[in-house]
Amino acid sequence: MYFEDIPCYLQFEEVQQSVTKTVLSFCDTAEFLGSDIYGLKDICDLYGTQYEDIIPAFLYCRQGESGGRMCGDLFRFRLTEPLKKHILDESLTCMFGGEPPLLENLALFQGEKCLFSCVSHEVFSLYHMAEVDDSLKDAVLSSVNDAIKNMPLYGQMQKIASDLKNKTKAELKTEIRILHELCCYVDEAVHYYFYMKPTYPCSFPKFRQIAKNYLTEDTYSVLAPLNDFADLQPLPIPKTSTEAICGREKFAPQYLQSDYYKQVERELSMLEYILKP
């Protein structure tokens, strides 16, 4: 089971927390990598850091491989309350100690059975690299279901879902895909130096018309007074690779990193969860 298979995991911290708590509840020890190139070399080096409270949980250190390609010292700990708190505060894919990290690549064990492992620094493929053992699937999905239904947005999107009942599955699939690709339409409109071409051609008035049926009133209200996708990105953006590399601090990132796009994604992911048979 992968993170990307967990409903709403990428979009909601509440879901991430529920998954972390569930996985931790099944485990009794944790292991971190101290990389050969950098990283923790001796457990005593945690004294004076914010992680010194996990030193009493230390079991042993061994040389080994982590993530299939990284080597170094593997530090094994009992899964004590202080360690659980650090993981809950910093996520299942945490890196302890800044940049470069002292400890990374969390693996969680039940006895000697590894139930979870990740490569912490894989930012772009993180949710493909990090695996949750299938034995946890039912418990994880149950906790996620409870977390989602406790969110205020769930009720709002339920009402929207009921108003879409006359649309065919094909219409829903196409229109939701168009809304998901808002970032592509915006980057294309402002001539961002690199962007993914949208799956479907769509004018801004047509996009706005679709969005009115799928997004909450507050989220739609941002689109209502605008005339073009480019109006959503008024900040300067890099139009060449040279500008992107050499002047990063002067330019806005791709639109998928914007707060507004993230809000659209949150609403769509919740809607898809409700609509899924």
Tab-separated table of C-alpha atoms in Angstrom:
chain	number	residue	atom	x	y	z
A	1	MET	CA	0.000	0.000	0.000
A	2	TYR	CA	1.368	3.383	-1.016
A	3	PHE	CA	0.591	6.842	0.298
A	4	GLU	CA	-0.915	7.774	-3.057
A	5	ASP	CA	-3.536	5.028	-2.527
A	6	ILE	CA	-4.759	6.647	0.690
A	7	PRO	CA	-7.711	9.010	0.057
A	8	CYS	CA	-6.911	12.692	0.591
A	9	TYR	CA	-3.472	11.922	2.067
A	10	LEU	CA	-1.570	14.447	-0.014
A	11	GLN	CA	-4.055	17.252	0.611
A	12	PHE	CA	-4.911	17.112	4.322
A	13	GLU	CA	-2.705	17.212	7.404
A	14	GLU	CA	-5.558	15.641	9.393
A	15	VAL	CA	-5.369	12.546	7.187
A	16	GLN	CA	-1.580	12.399	7.418
A	17	GLN	CA	-1.786	12.548	11.215
A	18	SER	CA	-4.384	9.770	11.361
A	19	VAL	CA	-2.206	7.537	9.169
A	20	THR	CA	0.903	8.244	11.263
A	21	LYS	CA	-0.887	7.455	14.534
A	22	THR	CA	-2.286	4.205	13.129
A	23	VAL	CA	1.046	2.992	11.759
A	24	LEU	CA	2.841	3.860	15.010
A	25	SER	CA	0.235	1.936	17.016
A	26	PHE	CA	1.211	-1.283	15.199
A	27	CYS	CA	4.965	-0.914	15.774
A	28	ASP	CA	7.409	-1.307	18.644
A	29	THR	CA	10.790	-0.199	17.247
A	30	ALA	CA	12.074	2.375	14.768
A	31	GLU	CA	15.241	2.606	12.714
A	32	PHE	CA	16.901	5.633	11.132
A	33	LEU	CA	19.835	6.024	8.768
A	34	GLY	CA	22.862	8.116	9.596
A	35	SER	CA	24.319	8.435	6.100
A	36	ASP	CA	27.971	7.599	5.354
A	37	ILE	CA	28.385	10.990	3.655
A	38	TYR	CA	26.745	12.977	6.456
A	39	GLY	CA	24.482	12.143	9.368
A	40	LEU	CA	24.744	10.900	12.921
A	41	LYS	CA	27.913	8.954	13.767
A	42	ASP	CA	27.412	8.367	17.485
A	43	ILE	CA	24.255	8.347	19.581
A	44	CYS	CA	25.895	10.714	22.065
A	45	ASP	CA	25.943	13.395	19.371
A	46	LEU	CA	22.211	13.854	19.995
A	47	TYR	CA	23.000	15.444	23.378
A	48	GLY	CA	22.297	19.161	23.203
A	49	THR	CA	19.841	18.736	20.312
A	50	GLN	CA	16.043	18.697	20.403
A	51	TYR	CA	16.256	14.916	19.949
A	52	GLU	CA	18.264	14.092	23.075
A	53	ASP	CA	15.071	12.739	24.680
A	54	ILE	CA	15.247	9.696	22.368
A	55	ILE	CA	18.737	8.664	23.577
A	56	PRO	CA	17.293	6.451	26.392
A	57	ALA	CA	15.321	4.572	23.690
A	58	PHE	CA	18.501	3.673	21.739
A	59	LEU	CA	19.009	-0.088	21.291
A	60	TYR	CA	21.968	-0.562	18.952
A	61	CYS	CA	23.707	0.658	15.807
A	62	ARG	CA	24.714	-1.462	12.808
A	63	GLN	CA	26.160	-0.824	9.374
A	64	GLY	CA	23.690	-1.372	6.565
A	65	GLU	CA	21.727	-0.215	3.547
A	66	SER	CA	18.609	1.938	3.599
A	67	GLY	CA	16.198	2.659	0.782
A	68	GLY	CA	17.981	0.315	-1.576
A	69	ARG	CA	20.832	2.692	-2.372
A	70	MET	CA	21.949	4.602	0.730
A	71	CYS	CA	24.519	3.175	3.164
A	72	GLY	CA	25.602	4.126	6.648
A	73	ASP	CA	24.904	3.553	10.322
A	74	LEU	CA	21.395	2.276	11.091
A	75	PHE	CA	20.260	3.371	14.551
A	76	ARG	CA	17.537	1.234	16.160
A	77	PHE	CA	15.271	2.658	18.890
A	78	ARG	CA	12.424	1.476	21.049
A	79	LEU	CA	9.315	3.339	19.968
A	80	THR	CA	8.894	5.430	23.120
A	81	GLU	CA	6.449	8.294	23.590
A	82	PRO	CA	9.125	11.000	22.993
A	83	LEU	CA	10.125	9.333	19.711
A	84	LYS	CA	6.486	8.967	18.652
A	85	LYS	CA	5.955	12.653	19.369
A	86	HIS	CA	8.884	13.667	17.155
A	87	ILE	CA	7.535	11.503	14.329
A	88	LEU	CA	4.025	12.920	14.750
A	89	ASP	CA	5.422	16.462	14.784
A	90	GLU	CA	7.594	15.926	11.708
A	91	SER	CA	5.694	13.226	9.682
A	92	LEU	CA	6.392	9.615	8.726
A	93	THR	CA	8.892	10.836	6.151
A	94	CYS	CA	10.745	12.970	8.686
A	95	MET	CA	14.390	13.998	8.623
A	96	PHE	CA	15.769	14.732	12.094
A	97	GLY	CA	18.260	17.543	12.453
A	98	GLY	CA	17.957	19.977	9.578
A	99	GLU	CA	20.001	20.091	6.394
A	100	PRO	CA	21.945	17.887	6.131
A	101	PRO	CA	19.945	15.662	8.487
A	102	LEU	CA	21.373	13.683	11.376
A	103	LEU	CA	18.828	10.889	10.931
A	104	GLU	CA	16.558	10.039	7.989
A	105	ASN	CA	14.828	7.180	6.155
A	106	LEU	CA	12.512	6.095	8.954
A	107	ALA	CA	11.666	2.379	9.083
A	108	LEU	CA	9.132	1.012	11.579
A	109	PHE	CA	9.061	-2.557	12.871
A	110	GLN	CA	6.733	-4.952	14.646
A	111	GLY	CA	9.256	-7.348	16.110
A	112	GLU	CA	11.597	-7.931	13.172
A	113	LYS	CA	8.893	-7.394	10.546
A	114	CYS	CA	9.255	-4.061	8.740
A	115	LEU	CA	5.810	-2.488	8.378
A	116	PHE	CA	6.913	0.858	6.979
A	117	SER	CA	9.957	2.356	5.267
A	118	CYS	CA	10.756	5.470	3.280
A	119	VAL	CA	13.479	7.480	1.582
A	120	SER	CA	13.042	10.839	3.294
A	121	HIS	CA	14.734	13.104	0.757
A	122	GLU	CA	12.805	11.875	-2.303
A	123	VAL	CA	10.689	15.005	-2.507
A	124	PHE	CA	9.215	14.396	-5.949
A	125	SER	CA	8.662	10.639	-5.692
A	126	LEU	CA	8.118	10.531	-1.955
A	127	TYR	CA	4.658	9.045	-2.098
A	128	HIS	CA	5.786	6.306	-4.470
A	129	MET	CA	8.867	5.390	-2.453
A	130	ALA	CA	7.263	5.213	0.982
A	131	GLU	CA	5.323	2.005	1.569
A	132	VAL	CA	2.847	0.881	4.188
A	133	ASP	CA	2.531	-2.871	4.597
A	134	ASP	CA	-0.795	-4.319	3.395
A	135	SER	CA	-1.453	-5.804	6.842
A	136	LEU	CA	-2.228	-2.274	8.035
A	137	LYS	CA	-4.564	-1.434	5.168
A	138	ASP	CA	-7.909	-1.890	6.941
A	139	ALA	CA	-6.824	-0.004	10.066
A	140	VAL	CA	-5.291	2.843	8.055
A	141	LEU	CA	-8.319	3.264	5.788
A	142	SER	CA	-10.699	3.148	8.753
A	143	SER	CA	-8.788	5.901	10.561
A	144	VAL	CA	-8.652	7.958	7.364
A	145	ASN	CA	-12.405	7.581	6.858
A	146	ASP	CA	-13.039	8.871	10.400
A	147	ALA	CA	-10.639	11.807	9.919
A	148	ILE	CA	-12.240	12.855	6.626
A	149	LYS	CA	-15.802	12.714	7.947
A	150	ASN	CA	-14.851	14.892	10.916
A	151	MET	CA	-13.690	17.749	8.661
A	152	PRO	CA	-16.127	20.661	8.076
A	153	LEU	CA	-15.311	20.501	4.361
A	154	TYR	CA	-16.797	17.000	4.165
A	155	GLY	CA	-20.338	18.317	4.729
A	156	GLN	CA	-19.861	21.096	2.197
A	157	MET	CA	-18.644	18.719	-0.485
A	158	GLN	CA	-21.432	16.233	0.286
A	159	LYS	CA	-23.970	18.875	-0.723
A	160	ILE	CA	-22.068	19.616	-3.933
A	161	ALA	CA	-21.881	15.886	-4.696
A	162	SER	CA	-25.657	15.557	-4.337
A	163	ASP	CA	-26.141	18.405	-6.836
A	164	LEU	CA	-24.008	16.511	-9.381
A	165	LYS	CA	-26.136	13.352	-9.361
A	166	ASN	CA	-27.545	14.007	-12.849
A	167	LYS	CA	-24.107	14.067	-14.491
A	168	THR	CA	-22.795	10.932	-16.182
A	169	LYS	CA	-19.604	9.223	-15.003
A	170	ALA	CA	-17.896	10.389	-18.194
A	171	GLU	CA	-18.906	14.016	-17.572
A	172	LEU	CA	-17.719	13.878	-13.972
A	173	LYS	CA	-14.393	12.346	-14.958
A	174	THR	CA	-13.724	14.916	-17.689
A	175	GLU	CA	-14.784	17.972	-15.731
A	176	ILE	CA	-12.927	16.979	-12.563
A	177	ARG	CA	-9.796	16.354	-14.663
A	178	ILE	CA	-10.123	19.844	-16.152
A	179	LEU	CA	-10.344	21.373	-12.659
A	180	HIS	CA	-7.383	19.330	-11.399
A	181	GLU	CA	-5.297	20.774	-14.214
A	182	LEU	CA	-5.852	24.420	-13.270
A	183	CYS	CA	-2.113	24.700	-12.610
A	184	CYS	CA	-1.386	23.611	-16.185
A	185	TYR	CA	-3.794	26.150	-17.691
A	186	VAL	CA	-2.285	28.957	-15.593
A	187	ASP	CA	1.343	28.059	-16.369
A	188	GLU	CA	0.487	27.798	-20.066
A	189	ALA	CA	-1.306	31.174	-20.046
A	190	VAL	CA	1.595	33.027	-18.395
A	191	HIS	CA	4.222	31.216	-20.535
A	192	TYR	CA	6.005	29.573	-17.637
A	193	TYR	CA	9.266	28.187	-19.027
A	194	PHE	CA	8.155	24.627	-18.348
A	195	TYR	CA	4.624	23.306	-17.953
A	196	MET	CA	2.504	20.227	-18.573
A	197	LYS	CA	0.036	20.635	-21.417
A	198	PRO	CA	-3.547	20.206	-20.152
A	199	THR	CA	-5.377	17.046	-21.157
A	200	TYR	CA	-8.342	18.983	-22.562
A	201	PRO	CA	-8.431	22.394	-24.267
A	202	CYS	CA	-10.554	24.700	-22.132
A	203	SER	CA	-11.212	28.443	-22.229
A	204	PHE	CA	-11.285	30.357	-18.974
A	205	PRO	CA	-15.037	31.145	-19.207
A	206	LYS	CA	-15.725	27.423	-19.704
A	207	PHE	CA	-13.418	26.531	-16.770
A	208	ARG	CA	-15.201	29.052	-14.571
A	209	GLN	CA	-18.574	27.612	-15.580
A	210	ILE	CA	-17.465	24.091	-14.635
A	211	ALA	CA	-15.889	25.243	-11.371
A	212	LYS	CA	-19.140	26.827	-10.215
A	213	ASN	CA	-20.706	23.364	-10.002
A	214	TYR	CA	-17.800	21.640	-8.236
A	215	LEU	CA	-16.158	24.106	-5.846
A	216	THR	CA	-17.408	25.763	-2.671
A	217	GLU	CA	-18.812	29.256	-2.954
A	218	ASP	CA	-15.775	30.840	-1.272
A	219	THR	CA	-13.308	29.080	-3.562
A	220	TYR	CA	-15.325	29.829	-6.689
A	221	SER	CA	-15.591	33.512	-5.722
A	222	VAL	CA	-11.878	33.961	-6.528
A	223	LEU	CA	-12.540	32.933	-10.137
A	224	ALA	CA	-15.805	34.842	-10.630
A	225	PRO	CA	-14.379	38.354	-11.301
A	226	LEU	CA	-11.426	37.184	-13.452
A	227	ASN	CA	-11.199	37.107	-17.249
A	228	ASP	CA	-8.262	34.810	-17.932
A	229	PHE	CA	-6.129	32.070	-16.369
A	230	ALA	CA	-3.223	34.522	-16.332
A	231	ASP	CA	-5.122	36.708	-13.849
A	232	LEU	CA	-4.554	34.010	-11.241
A	233	GLN	CA	-0.777	34.527	-11.447
A	234	PRO	CA	0.029	38.265	-11.310
A	235	LEU	CA	3.584	37.689	-10.025
A	236	PRO	CA	6.591	37.543	-12.372
A	237	ILE	CA	7.461	34.021	-13.502
A	238	PRO	CA	10.572	32.594	-15.220
A	239	LYS	CA	10.091	32.311	-18.978
A	240	THR	CA	13.454	30.696	-19.684
A	241	SER	CA	15.448	27.970	-17.960
A	242	THR	CA	18.216	30.502	-17.297
A	243	GLU	CA	15.795	32.740	-15.390
A	244	ALA	CA	14.539	29.729	-13.428
A	245	ILE	CA	18.054	28.650	-12.415
A	246	CYS	CA	19.765	31.986	-11.889
A	247	GLY	CA	16.946	34.188	-10.608
A	248	ARG	CA	14.780	31.831	-8.609
A	249	GLU	CA	14.268	34.301	-5.770
A	250	LYS	CA	12.854	36.897	-8.191
A	251	PHE	CA	10.103	34.717	-9.605
A	252	ALA	CA	6.985	32.889	-8.495
A	253	PRO	CA	7.044	29.075	-8.569
A	254	GLN	CA	4.821	26.962	-10.763
A	255	TYR	CA	1.169	27.530	-9.989
A	256	LEU	CA	0.662	24.083	-8.458
A	257	GLN	CA	2.527	25.417	-5.402
A	258	SER	CA	0.100	28.301	-4.885
A	259	ASP	CA	-2.262	28.375	-1.907
A	260	TYR	CA	-5.289	28.773	-4.150
A	261	TYR	CA	-4.471	25.726	-6.260
A	262	LYS	CA	-3.915	23.684	-3.092
A	263	GLN	CA	-7.375	24.722	-1.887
A	264	VAL	CA	-8.911	23.637	-5.193
A	265	GLU	CA	-7.106	20.298	-4.871
A	266	ARG	CA	-8.383	19.824	-1.325
A	267	GLU	CA	-11.973	20.317	-2.421
A	268	LEU	CA	-11.643	18.070	-5.464
A	269	SER	CA	-9.967	15.272	-3.499
A	270	MET	CA	-12.758	15.403	-0.915
A	271	LEU	CA	-15.377	15.390	-3.667
A	272	GLU	CA	-13.764	12.399	-5.392
A	273	TYR	CA	-13.731	10.537	-2.071
A	274	ILE	CA	-17.470	11.144	-1.652
A	275	LEU	CA	-18.306	10.254	-5.265
A	276	LYS	CA	-16.234	7.082	-5.313
A	277	PRO	CA	-18.557	4.023	-5.357
